[in-house]
Amino acid sequence: MAQIDDAISGDATPTSAFERRLMVVLGGLYLAQGIPTYLLLVALPPIMRESGAPRTAIGLFSLMMLPLILKFAVAPFVDRWSPFPKLGHRRGWVVPTQLLVSAGIASMALVEPSDAAVLFAICISITLVSSVQDIATDGYAVRRLTDRNRSMGNAVQAGAVALGVIIGGTAALVVFHVAGWRTMILLVAALSLLPLLAAMAMQPEAPAAKDTKGASLAGFFRRPNAWLILGFALTYRASEGLVRGMEGTYLVDSKVPTDWIGYLSGGAAATAGLIGVAIAAFIIRKFGLTTTLILLGGLRSLCFLAFALNAFGVWPGMWVAMSASAFQTLIRYMELVAIYSFFMKNSSDDQPGTDFTILTCAELIVYMAGASAAGFIADRMGYSALFSMATVLSLAGMGLSVWFLRKLGRCPRAPVTAGA
């Protein structure tokens, strides 16, 4: 375990011009993913409902998450080949996909927000293209970040995602209510073009480099510690979906006004993006990854316990629920820094996009399973039982994750090539 901590707890402050440029590039690339994702998942559903779209159709929009879950299947292809070699391997993916995403968002202005069928077709296309861009961006980050600056790079990554929540989610809703549907869509489409400046500043890579031609899903599982790494990805935040799936609904049922919920989510995301992720990077650098994961897992469990006590009536009040929600958002973004540091550290240089994608997809699958079950549990057993289960599962997942980390600390870390 000390091997993991030592590797990630180095000096995370970008001191050279190259490192500062890398952080700016990564911030732009991950912002490019955050804006469309949160436009579709956060802003679009309430806009559609307000415009008269049926709830059944809106519920089916959760299927837009499928490309994010299944993108591991195409990750080896992205690692092996580039559509525009002259731009560089991964930049050859990022530039055209970003143009397509922005065009897809702009095309939504031609459709009424109540037209669920056409919107779904456009949105699933955007998500598919964005998923490919995600693989290329992650592969670039894994290749460029080092043990010395990885935690800072992951802080930039999580902060850019938080900024994407604000622009694509909260700000989009505000613009919609002030200026209308088409103005909001075209503004977001224009803003989504800005990260192209970061894409053009990417350091070019050799197209279809020799060491990525053998990239494959099997290449990940040939590694001696693959199952331990995957076990961590599946367990550490296994409880997250149970709470996130019903958090907004619980706040509504707790009589929190919907506009307050929007400002709460946006404000918490801004705080996490500007402050929380920097704190997480500092803690990792100062105390190591394992200590950070235990600390954040414990704080997350306390948030879930606060939800449970509020639901039981032991710690009542709307402000308790809102505070727990805001603090949980802060903890969530701090956790992203820690787990992304772990995932990138344990992604091979041979197939960086593939390995990182497998791990993030594994975590997302467990999240989706919990989120899907959350409504059923709340309906059958109540919020108090749901949040109590999440608290217990959070503690158990944290314990299992520490066990995996301890085992990894004693495992050989010999590199295994993707084609071996």
CSV table of C-alpha atoms in Angstrom, one decimal:
chain,number,residue,atom,x,y,z
A,1,MET,CA,0.0,0.0,0.0
A,2,ALA,CA,2.9,2.3,0.7
A,3,GLN,CA,3.9,1.9,-3.0
A,4,ILE,CA,0.6,3.4,-4.0
A,5,ASP,CA,0.7,6.2,-1.5
A,6,ASP,CA,4.4,7.1,-2.3
A,7,ALA,CA,3.7,7.2,-6.1
A,8,ILE,CA,0.7,9.6,-5.8
A,9,SER,CA,1.7,11.8,-2.9
A,10,GLY,CA,4.6,13.6,-4.6
A,11,ASP,CA,4.7,17.3,-5.2
A,12,ALA,CA,1.5,18.1,-7.1
A,13,THR,CA,2.2,21.8,-7.8
A,14,PRO,CA,2.7,22.5,-11.5
A,15,THR,CA,6.0,24.4,-11.5
A,16,SER,CA,7.1,24.3,-15.2
A,17,ALA,CA,5.6,26.1,-18.1
A,18,PHE,CA,4.9,22.7,-19.7
A,19,GLU,CA,2.9,21.5,-16.6
A,20,ARG,CA,0.9,24.7,-16.4
A,21,ARG,CA,0.0,24.4,-20.1
A,22,LEU,CA,-0.9,20.8,-19.5
A,23,MET,CA,-3.3,21.7,-16.7
A,24,VAL,CA,-5.0,24.4,-18.9
A,25,VAL,CA,-5.4,21.9,-21.7
A,26,LEU,CA,-6.8,19.2,-19.4
A,27,GLY,CA,-9.2,21.7,-17.9
A,28,GLY,CA,-10.5,22.6,-21.4
A,29,LEU,CA,-10.8,19.0,-22.5
A,30,TYR,CA,-12.8,17.9,-19.5
A,31,LEU,CA,-15.0,21.0,-19.6
A,32,ALA,CA,-15.8,19.9,-23.2
A,33,GLN,CA,-17.2,16.7,-21.7
A,34,GLY,CA,-19.0,18.3,-18.8
A,35,ILE,CA,-21.1,20.9,-20.7
A,36,PRO,CA,-23.1,18.6,-23.0
A,37,THR,CA,-23.4,15.8,-20.3
A,38,TYR,CA,-25.1,18.1,-17.8
A,39,LEU,CA,-27.1,19.9,-20.4
A,40,LEU,CA,-28.7,16.6,-21.3
A,41,LEU,CA,-28.9,15.0,-17.8
A,42,VAL,CA,-29.6,18.0,-15.6
A,43,ALA,CA,-31.2,20.9,-17.6
A,44,LEU,CA,-33.1,19.0,-20.3
A,45,PRO,CA,-35.5,16.9,-18.1
A,46,PRO,CA,-37.1,19.8,-16.2
A,47,ILE,CA,-37.3,21.9,-19.4
A,48,MET,CA,-39.1,19.1,-21.2
A,49,ARG,CA,-41.5,18.5,-18.4
A,50,GLU,CA,-42.3,22.2,-18.2
A,51,SER,CA,-42.9,22.2,-21.9
A,52,GLY,CA,-45.4,19.3,-21.6
A,53,ALA,CA,-43.4,16.2,-22.4
A,54,PRO,CA,-44.8,13.1,-20.7
A,55,ARG,CA,-43.0,11.7,-17.7
A,56,THR,CA,-42.6,8.3,-19.3
A,57,ALA,CA,-40.7,9.7,-22.2
A,58,ILE,CA,-38.5,11.8,-19.9
A,59,GLY,CA,-37.7,8.8,-17.8
A,60,LEU,CA,-36.5,7.0,-20.9
A,61,PHE,CA,-33.8,9.6,-21.3
A,62,SER,CA,-31.9,7.8,-18.6
A,63,LEU,CA,-31.0,5.4,-21.4
A,64,MET,CA,-28.6,8.1,-22.6
A,65,MET,CA,-26.2,6.8,-20.0
A,66,LEU,CA,-25.8,3.6,-21.9
A,67,PRO,CA,-23.0,4.9,-24.2
A,68,LEU,CA,-21.1,6.0,-21.1
A,69,ILE,CA,-21.4,2.5,-19.6
A,70,LEU,CA,-20.6,0.6,-22.8
A,71,LYS,CA,-17.8,2.8,-24.1
A,72,PHE,CA,-15.2,0.3,-22.9
A,73,ALA,CA,-16.1,-1.8,-26.0
A,74,VAL,CA,-14.7,0.8,-28.4
A,75,ALA,CA,-11.9,2.0,-26.2
A,76,PRO,CA,-9.3,-0.3,-27.7
A,77,PHE,CA,-10.2,1.0,-31.2
A,78,VAL,CA,-9.6,4.6,-30.1
A,79,ASP,CA,-6.3,3.6,-28.6
A,80,ARG,CA,-5.2,1.9,-31.8
A,81,TRP,CA,-6.4,4.2,-34.6
A,82,SER,CA,-6.9,7.9,-35.3
A,83,PRO,CA,-9.3,9.3,-38.0
A,84,PHE,CA,-7.0,12.3,-38.7
A,85,PRO,CA,-3.4,11.2,-38.2
A,86,LYS,CA,-2.0,14.6,-39.2
A,87,LEU,CA,-3.6,16.1,-36.1
A,88,GLY,CA,-2.0,13.6,-33.8
A,89,HIS,CA,-3.4,10.4,-32.4
A,90,ARG,CA,-5.8,11.6,-29.7
A,91,ARG,CA,-6.2,15.1,-30.9
A,92,GLY,CA,-7.4,13.5,-34.2
A,93,TRP,CA,-10.3,12.2,-32.1
A,94,VAL,CA,-10.9,15.1,-29.9
A,95,VAL,CA,-11.3,17.9,-32.5
A,96,PRO,CA,-13.8,16.2,-34.8
A,97,THR,CA,-15.9,14.8,-32.0
A,98,GLN,CA,-16.1,18.2,-30.3
A,99,LEU,CA,-17.3,19.8,-33.6
A,100,LEU,CA,-19.9,17.1,-33.9
A,101,VAL,CA,-21.1,17.5,-30.3
A,102,SER,CA,-21.5,21.3,-30.7
A,103,ALA,CA,-23.3,20.8,-34.0
A,104,GLY,CA,-25.6,18.2,-32.3
A,105,ILE,CA,-26.4,20.7,-29.5
A,106,ALA,CA,-27.2,23.4,-32.0
A,107,SER,CA,-29.5,21.1,-34.0
A,108,MET,CA,-31.7,20.9,-30.8
A,109,ALA,CA,-32.8,24.5,-31.5
A,110,LEU,CA,-34.7,23.2,-34.5
A,111,VAL,CA,-36.9,21.0,-32.3
A,112,GLU,CA,-39.4,21.9,-29.6
A,113,PRO,CA,-38.5,20.8,-26.1
A,114,SER,CA,-41.8,18.8,-25.9
A,115,ASP,CA,-40.8,16.6,-29.0
A,116,ALA,CA,-39.3,13.8,-26.9
A,117,ALA,CA,-38.7,11.3,-29.7
A,118,VAL,CA,-36.6,13.6,-31.9
A,119,LEU,CA,-34.8,15.1,-29.0
A,120,PHE,CA,-33.9,11.6,-27.8
A,121,ALA,CA,-32.4,10.7,-31.2
A,122,ILE,CA,-30.3,13.8,-31.1
A,123,CYS,CA,-29.2,13.4,-27.5
A,124,ILE,CA,-28.2,9.7,-27.9
A,125,SER,CA,-26.1,10.7,-30.9
A,126,ILE,CA,-24.4,13.5,-28.8
A,127,THR,CA,-23.7,11.0,-26.0
A,128,LEU,CA,-22.2,8.5,-28.4
A,129,VAL,CA,-19.8,11.0,-29.9
A,130,SER,CA,-19.0,12.5,-26.5
A,131,SER,CA,-18.2,9.0,-25.2
A,132,VAL,CA,-15.5,8.5,-27.9
A,133,GLN,CA,-14.1,11.9,-27.1
A,134,ASP,CA,-14.0,10.9,-23.4
A,135,ILE,CA,-11.8,7.9,-24.2
A,136,ALA,CA,-9.3,9.9,-26.2
A,137,THR,CA,-9.1,12.6,-23.5
A,138,ASP,CA,-8.6,10.1,-20.7
A,139,GLY,CA,-5.9,8.4,-22.7
A,140,TYR,CA,-4.1,11.7,-23.3
A,141,ALA,CA,-4.3,12.5,-19.6
A,142,VAL,CA,-3.0,9.1,-18.5
A,143,ARG,CA,0.0,9.5,-20.9
A,144,ARG,CA,0.8,13.1,-20.0
A,145,LEU,CA,0.4,13.1,-16.2
A,146,THR,CA,3.2,11.8,-14.0
A,147,ASP,CA,3.4,10.7,-10.4
A,148,ARG,CA,4.5,14.2,-9.5
A,149,ASN,CA,1.5,16.1,-10.9
A,150,ARG,CA,-1.2,13.5,-11.2
A,151,SER,CA,-3.2,14.5,-8.2
A,152,MET,CA,-3.2,18.2,-9.4
A,153,GLY,CA,-4.2,17.0,-12.9
A,154,ASN,CA,-7.1,15.0,-11.4
A,155,ALA,CA,-8.1,18.1,-9.4
A,156,VAL,CA,-8.3,20.1,-12.6
A,157,GLN,CA,-10.3,17.2,-14.2
A,158,ALA,CA,-12.9,17.2,-11.3
A,159,GLY,CA,-13.0,21.0,-11.2
A,160,ALA,CA,-13.7,21.1,-15.0
A,161,VAL,CA,-16.6,18.6,-14.5
A,162,ALA,CA,-18.0,20.8,-11.8
A,163,LEU,CA,-17.8,23.8,-14.0
A,164,GLY,CA,-19.6,21.8,-16.7
A,165,VAL,CA,-22.4,21.3,-14.1
A,166,ILE,CA,-22.7,25.0,-13.7
A,167,ILE,CA,-22.6,25.9,-17.4
A,168,GLY,CA,-24.5,23.0,-18.9
A,169,GLY,CA,-26.9,22.5,-16.0
A,170,THR,CA,-27.6,25.4,-13.7
A,171,ALA,CA,-26.8,28.3,-16.1
A,172,ALA,CA,-28.6,26.7,-18.9
A,173,LEU,CA,-31.8,26.5,-16.8
A,174,VAL,CA,-31.4,30.2,-15.8
A,175,VAL,CA,-31.0,31.3,-19.5
A,176,PHE,CA,-34.0,29.1,-20.5
A,177,HIS,CA,-36.3,30.9,-18.1
A,178,VAL,CA,-34.9,34.3,-19.1
A,179,ALA,CA,-34.4,34.0,-22.9
A,180,GLY,CA,-36.2,30.9,-24.0
A,181,TRP,CA,-35.3,27.5,-25.5
A,182,ARG,CA,-33.5,28.4,-28.8
A,183,THR,CA,-31.4,31.1,-27.2
A,184,MET,CA,-30.3,28.8,-24.5
A,185,ILE,CA,-29.4,25.9,-26.9
A,186,LEU,CA,-27.5,28.1,-29.3
A,187,LEU,CA,-25.6,29.8,-26.4
A,188,VAL,CA,-24.6,26.4,-24.9
A,189,ALA,CA,-23.6,25.2,-28.4
A,190,ALA,CA,-21.3,28.2,-28.8
A,191,LEU,CA,-19.8,27.8,-25.4
A,192,SER,CA,-19.1,24.1,-26.1
A,193,LEU,CA,-16.8,25.3,-29.0
A,194,LEU,CA,-14.5,27.1,-26.7
A,195,PRO,CA,-12.7,24.0,-25.5
A,196,LEU,CA,-11.5,23.5,-29.1
A,197,LEU,CA,-8.7,26.0,-28.1
A,198,ALA,CA,-7.5,23.5,-25.5
A,199,ALA,CA,-7.7,20.7,-28.1
A,200,MET,CA,-5.5,22.6,-30.5
A,201,ALA,CA,-3.0,23.1,-27.7
A,202,MET,CA,-2.6,19.4,-27.1
A,203,GLN,CA,0.9,18.1,-27.6
A,204,PRO,CA,0.7,15.9,-30.7
A,205,GLU,CA,1.2,12.1,-30.4
A,206,ALA,CA,2.3,9.7,-33.0
A,207,PRO,CA,-0.8,8.3,-34.8
A,208,ALA,CA,-1.5,4.6,-34.0
A,209,ALA,CA,1.7,4.2,-32.2
A,210,LYS,CA,3.3,0.8,-32.2
A,211,ASP,CA,2.6,0.2,-28.5
A,212,THR,CA,-1.1,0.8,-28.9
A,213,LYS,CA,-1.8,-1.5,-31.9
A,214,GLY,CA,-2.3,-4.4,-29.5
A,215,ALA,CA,-4.7,-2.5,-27.2
A,216,SER,CA,-7.6,-4.8,-26.1
A,217,LEU,CA,-10.0,-5.5,-23.2
A,218,ALA,CA,-8.1,-8.7,-22.6
A,219,GLY,CA,-4.9,-6.8,-22.2
A,220,PHE,CA,-6.2,-5.2,-19.0
A,221,PHE,CA,-7.1,-8.6,-17.4
A,222,ARG,CA,-3.7,-10.1,-18.3
A,223,ARG,CA,-2.1,-7.8,-15.7
A,224,PRO,CA,-1.3,-9.6,-12.4
A,225,ASN,CA,-3.3,-7.2,-10.2
A,226,ALA,CA,-6.2,-6.5,-12.6
A,227,TRP,CA,-8.9,-8.0,-10.5
A,228,LEU,CA,-7.8,-6.2,-7.4
A,229,ILE,CA,-7.9,-2.9,-9.3
A,230,LEU,CA,-11.3,-3.7,-10.7
A,231,GLY,CA,-12.5,-4.7,-7.2
A,232,PHE,CA,-11.6,-1.3,-5.9
A,233,ALA,CA,-13.5,0.4,-8.8
A,234,LEU,CA,-16.6,-1.7,-8.0
A,235,THR,CA,-16.7,-1.3,-4.3
A,236,TYR,CA,-15.4,2.1,-3.1
A,237,ARG,CA,-18.5,4.1,-4.2
A,238,ALA,CA,-21.0,1.3,-4.5
A,239,SER,CA,-23.4,3.2,-2.2
A,240,GLU,CA,-23.4,6.4,-4.2
A,241,GLY,CA,-26.3,5.6,-6.6
A,242,LEU,CA,-28.7,4.7,-3.8
A,243,VAL,CA,-28.5,8.3,-2.5
A,244,ARG,CA,-28.0,10.2,-5.7
A,245,GLY,CA,-30.9,8.3,-7.3
A,246,MET,CA,-33.4,9.8,-4.8
A,247,GLU,CA,-31.6,12.8,-3.4
A,248,GLY,CA,-33.5,15.4,-5.5
A,249,THR,CA,-36.8,13.6,-5.0
A,250,TYR,CA,-36.2,13.6,-1.3
A,251,LEU,CA,-35.4,17.3,-1.2
A,252,VAL,CA,-38.7,18.0,-3.1
A,253,ASP,CA,-40.6,15.8,-0.6
A,254,SER,CA,-38.9,17.6,2.2
A,255,LYS,CA,-40.6,20.8,0.9
A,256,VAL,CA,-37.4,22.3,-0.6
A,257,PRO,CA,-38.5,24.6,-3.5
A,258,THR,CA,-37.2,23.4,-6.9
A,259,ASP,CA,-35.4,26.7,-7.6
A,260,TRP,CA,-33.6,26.3,-4.3
A,261,ILE,CA,-32.5,22.8,-5.4
A,262,GLY,CA,-31.1,24.2,-8.6
A,263,TYR,CA,-29.2,26.9,-6.9
A,264,LEU,CA,-28.0,24.4,-4.3
A,265,SER,CA,-26.7,22.0,-6.8
A,266,GLY,CA,-25.0,24.8,-8.8
A,267,GLY,CA,-23.5,26.5,-5.7
A,268,ALA,CA,-22.2,23.2,-4.3
A,269,ALA,CA,-20.7,22.3,-7.6
A,270,ALA,CA,-19.0,25.7,-7.8
A,271,THR,CA,-17.6,25.3,-4.3
A,272,ALA,CA,-16.4,21.8,-5.0
A,273,GLY,CA,-14.9,22.8,-8.3
A,274,LEU,CA,-13.0,25.8,-6.9
A,275,ILE,CA,-12.1,24.7,-3.4
A,276,GLY,CA,-12.9,21.0,-2.8
A,277,VAL,CA,-10.8,19.5,-5.5
A,278,ALA,CA,-7.8,21.6,-4.5
A,279,ILE,CA,-8.2,20.5,-0.9
A,280,ALA,CA,-8.4,16.9,-2.1
A,281,ALA,CA,-5.2,17.2,-4.1
A,282,PHE,CA,-3.4,18.7,-1.1
A,283,ILE,CA,-4.6,15.9,1.2
A,284,ILE,CA,-3.4,13.3,-1.3
A,285,ARG,CA,0.0,15.0,-1.6
A,286,LYS,CA,0.4,15.4,2.1
A,287,PHE,CA,-1.0,12.2,3.6
A,288,GLY,CA,-1.2,9.7,0.7
A,289,LEU,CA,-4.0,8.2,-1.3
A,290,THR,CA,-5.1,5.5,1.2
A,291,THR,CA,-5.6,8.0,4.1
A,292,THR,CA,-7.5,10.3,1.7
A,293,LEU,CA,-9.8,7.5,0.6
A,294,ILE,CA,-10.5,6.5,4.2
A,295,LEU,CA,-11.2,10.1,5.2
A,296,LEU,CA,-13.5,10.9,2.3
A,297,GLY,CA,-15.3,7.5,2.7
A,298,GLY,CA,-15.9,8.3,6.3
A,299,LEU,CA,-17.2,11.8,5.6
A,300,ARG,CA,-19.5,10.4,2.8
A,301,SER,CA,-20.9,7.8,5.3
A,302,LEU,CA,-21.6,10.6,7.8
A,303,CYS,CA,-23.5,12.5,5.0
A,304,PHE,CA,-25.6,9.4,4.3
A,305,LEU,CA,-26.2,9.0,8.1
A,306,ALA,CA,-27.4,12.6,8.2
A,307,PHE,CA,-29.9,11.9,5.5
A,308,ALA,CA,-31.1,8.8,7.4
A,309,LEU,CA,-31.5,10.7,10.7
A,310,ASN,CA,-33.4,13.4,8.9
A,311,ALA,CA,-35.7,10.8,7.3
A,312,PHE,CA,-36.3,9.1,10.6
A,313,GLY,CA,-37.2,12.5,12.2
A,314,VAL,CA,-34.3,12.2,14.7
A,315,TRP,CA,-32.6,15.2,13.1
A,316,PRO,CA,-35.5,16.9,11.3
A,317,GLY,CA,-35.7,20.0,9.2
A,318,MET,CA,-35.4,21.1,5.6
A,319,TRP,CA,-32.1,22.8,6.3
A,320,VAL,CA,-30.5,19.5,7.6
A,321,ALA,CA,-31.4,17.8,4.3
A,322,MET,CA,-30.1,20.7,2.2
A,323,SER,CA,-26.8,20.9,4.2
A,324,ALA,CA,-26.3,17.1,3.9
A,325,SER,CA,-26.9,17.4,0.1
A,326,ALA,CA,-24.5,20.3,-0.3
A,327,PHE,CA,-21.7,18.7,1.8
A,328,GLN,CA,-22.2,15.4,-0.1
A,329,THR,CA,-21.6,17.2,-3.4
A,330,LEU,CA,-18.4,18.6,-2.0
A,331,ILE,CA,-17.2,15.2,-0.8
A,332,ARG,CA,-18.2,13.6,-4.2
A,333,TYR,CA,-15.9,15.9,-6.2
A,334,MET,CA,-13.1,15.4,-3.7
A,335,GLU,CA,-13.5,11.7,-4.1
A,336,LEU,CA,-13.3,12.1,-7.9
A,337,VAL,CA,-9.8,13.5,-7.5
A,338,ALA,CA,-8.7,10.5,-5.4
A,339,ILE,CA,-10.3,7.7,-7.5
A,340,TYR,CA,-9.2,9.2,-10.8
A,341,SER,CA,-5.6,9.4,-9.4
A,342,PHE,CA,-5.9,5.7,-8.5
A,343,PHE,CA,-7.4,4.8,-11.9
A,344,MET,CA,-4.8,6.7,-13.9
A,345,LYS,CA,-1.9,5.4,-11.8
A,346,ASN,CA,-3.1,1.9,-12.5
A,347,SER,CA,-3.7,2.4,-16.3
A,348,SER,CA,-0.9,1.0,-18.4
A,349,ASP,CA,1.0,3.3,-20.8
A,350,ASP,CA,0.4,0.7,-23.5
A,351,GLN,CA,-3.4,1.2,-23.7
A,352,PRO,CA,-4.2,4.1,-21.4
A,353,GLY,CA,-7.6,5.0,-22.8
A,354,THR,CA,-8.8,1.4,-22.6
A,355,ASP,CA,-7.6,0.7,-19.1
A,356,PHE,CA,-9.0,3.9,-17.6
A,357,THR,CA,-12.3,3.5,-19.4
A,358,ILE,CA,-12.7,-0.1,-18.1
A,359,LEU,CA,-12.3,1.2,-14.5
A,360,THR,CA,-14.6,4.2,-14.9
A,361,CYS,CA,-17.3,2.1,-16.6
A,362,ALA,CA,-17.1,-0.5,-13.8
A,363,GLU,CA,-17.8,2.3,-11.3
A,364,LEU,CA,-20.6,3.7,-13.4
A,365,ILE,CA,-22.3,0.4,-13.7
A,366,VAL,CA,-22.5,-0.1,-10.0
A,367,TYR,CA,-23.7,3.5,-9.7
A,368,MET,CA,-26.5,3.0,-12.2
A,369,ALA,CA,-27.6,-0.3,-10.5
A,370,GLY,CA,-27.9,1.6,-7.2
A,371,ALA,CA,-29.7,4.6,-8.8
A,372,SER,CA,-32.1,2.2,-10.6
A,373,ALA,CA,-33.0,0.4,-7.3
A,374,ALA,CA,-33.3,3.5,-5.2
A,375,GLY,CA,-36.8,4.4,-6.3
A,376,PHE,CA,-38.1,0.9,-5.7
A,377,ILE,CA,-36.5,0.7,-2.2
A,378,ALA,CA,-37.9,4.2,-1.3
A,379,ASP,CA,-41.4,3.2,-2.5
A,380,ARG,CA,-41.4,-0.1,-0.7
A,381,MET,CA,-39.4,0.7,2.5
A,382,GLY,CA,-39.2,4.5,2.8
A,383,TYR,CA,-36.4,7.0,2.6
A,384,SER,CA,-35.2,6.1,6.1
A,385,ALA,CA,-34.5,2.5,5.1
A,386,LEU,CA,-32.9,3.6,1.8
A,387,PHE,CA,-30.5,6.0,3.5
A,388,SER,CA,-29.7,3.6,6.3
A,389,MET,CA,-28.8,0.9,3.7
A,390,ALA,CA,-26.6,3.4,1.8
A,391,THR,CA,-24.8,4.3,5.1
A,392,VAL,CA,-24.0,0.6,5.8
A,393,LEU,CA,-23.0,-0.1,2.2
A,394,SER,CA,-20.8,3.0,2.2
A,395,LEU,CA,-18.9,1.8,5.3
A,396,ALA,CA,-18.6,-1.8,3.9
A,397,GLY,CA,-17.4,-0.6,0.5
A,398,MET,CA,-14.8,1.6,2.2
A,399,GLY,CA,-13.6,-1.3,4.2
A,400,LEU,CA,-13.3,-3.6,1.1
A,401,SER,CA,-11.5,-0.9,-0.8
A,402,VAL,CA,-8.9,-0.5,1.9
A,403,TRP,CA,-8.4,-4.3,1.8
A,404,PHE,CA,-7.9,-4.1,-2.0
A,405,LEU,CA,-5.4,-1.3,-1.6
A,406,ARG,CA,-3.5,-3.2,1.0
A,407,LYS,CA,-3.3,-6.3,-1.3
A,408,LEU,CA,-2.2,-4.1,-4.2
A,409,GLY,CA,0.6,-2.7,-2.0
A,410,ARG,CA,2.0,-6.2,-1.7
A,411,CYS,CA,1.4,-7.2,-5.4
A,412,PRO,CA,4.1,-7.0,-8.1
A,413,ARG,CA,3.7,-4.0,-10.4
A,414,ALA,CA,5.5,-5.5,-13.4
A,415,PRO,CA,4.3,-3.9,-16.6
A,416,VAL,CA,2.3,-6.2,-19.0
A,417,THR,CA,2.0,-5.1,-22.6
A,418,ALA,CA,-1.4,-5.0,-24.1
A,419,GLY,CA,-0.6,-7.5,-26.7
A,420,ALA,CA,1.3,-9.9,-24.4
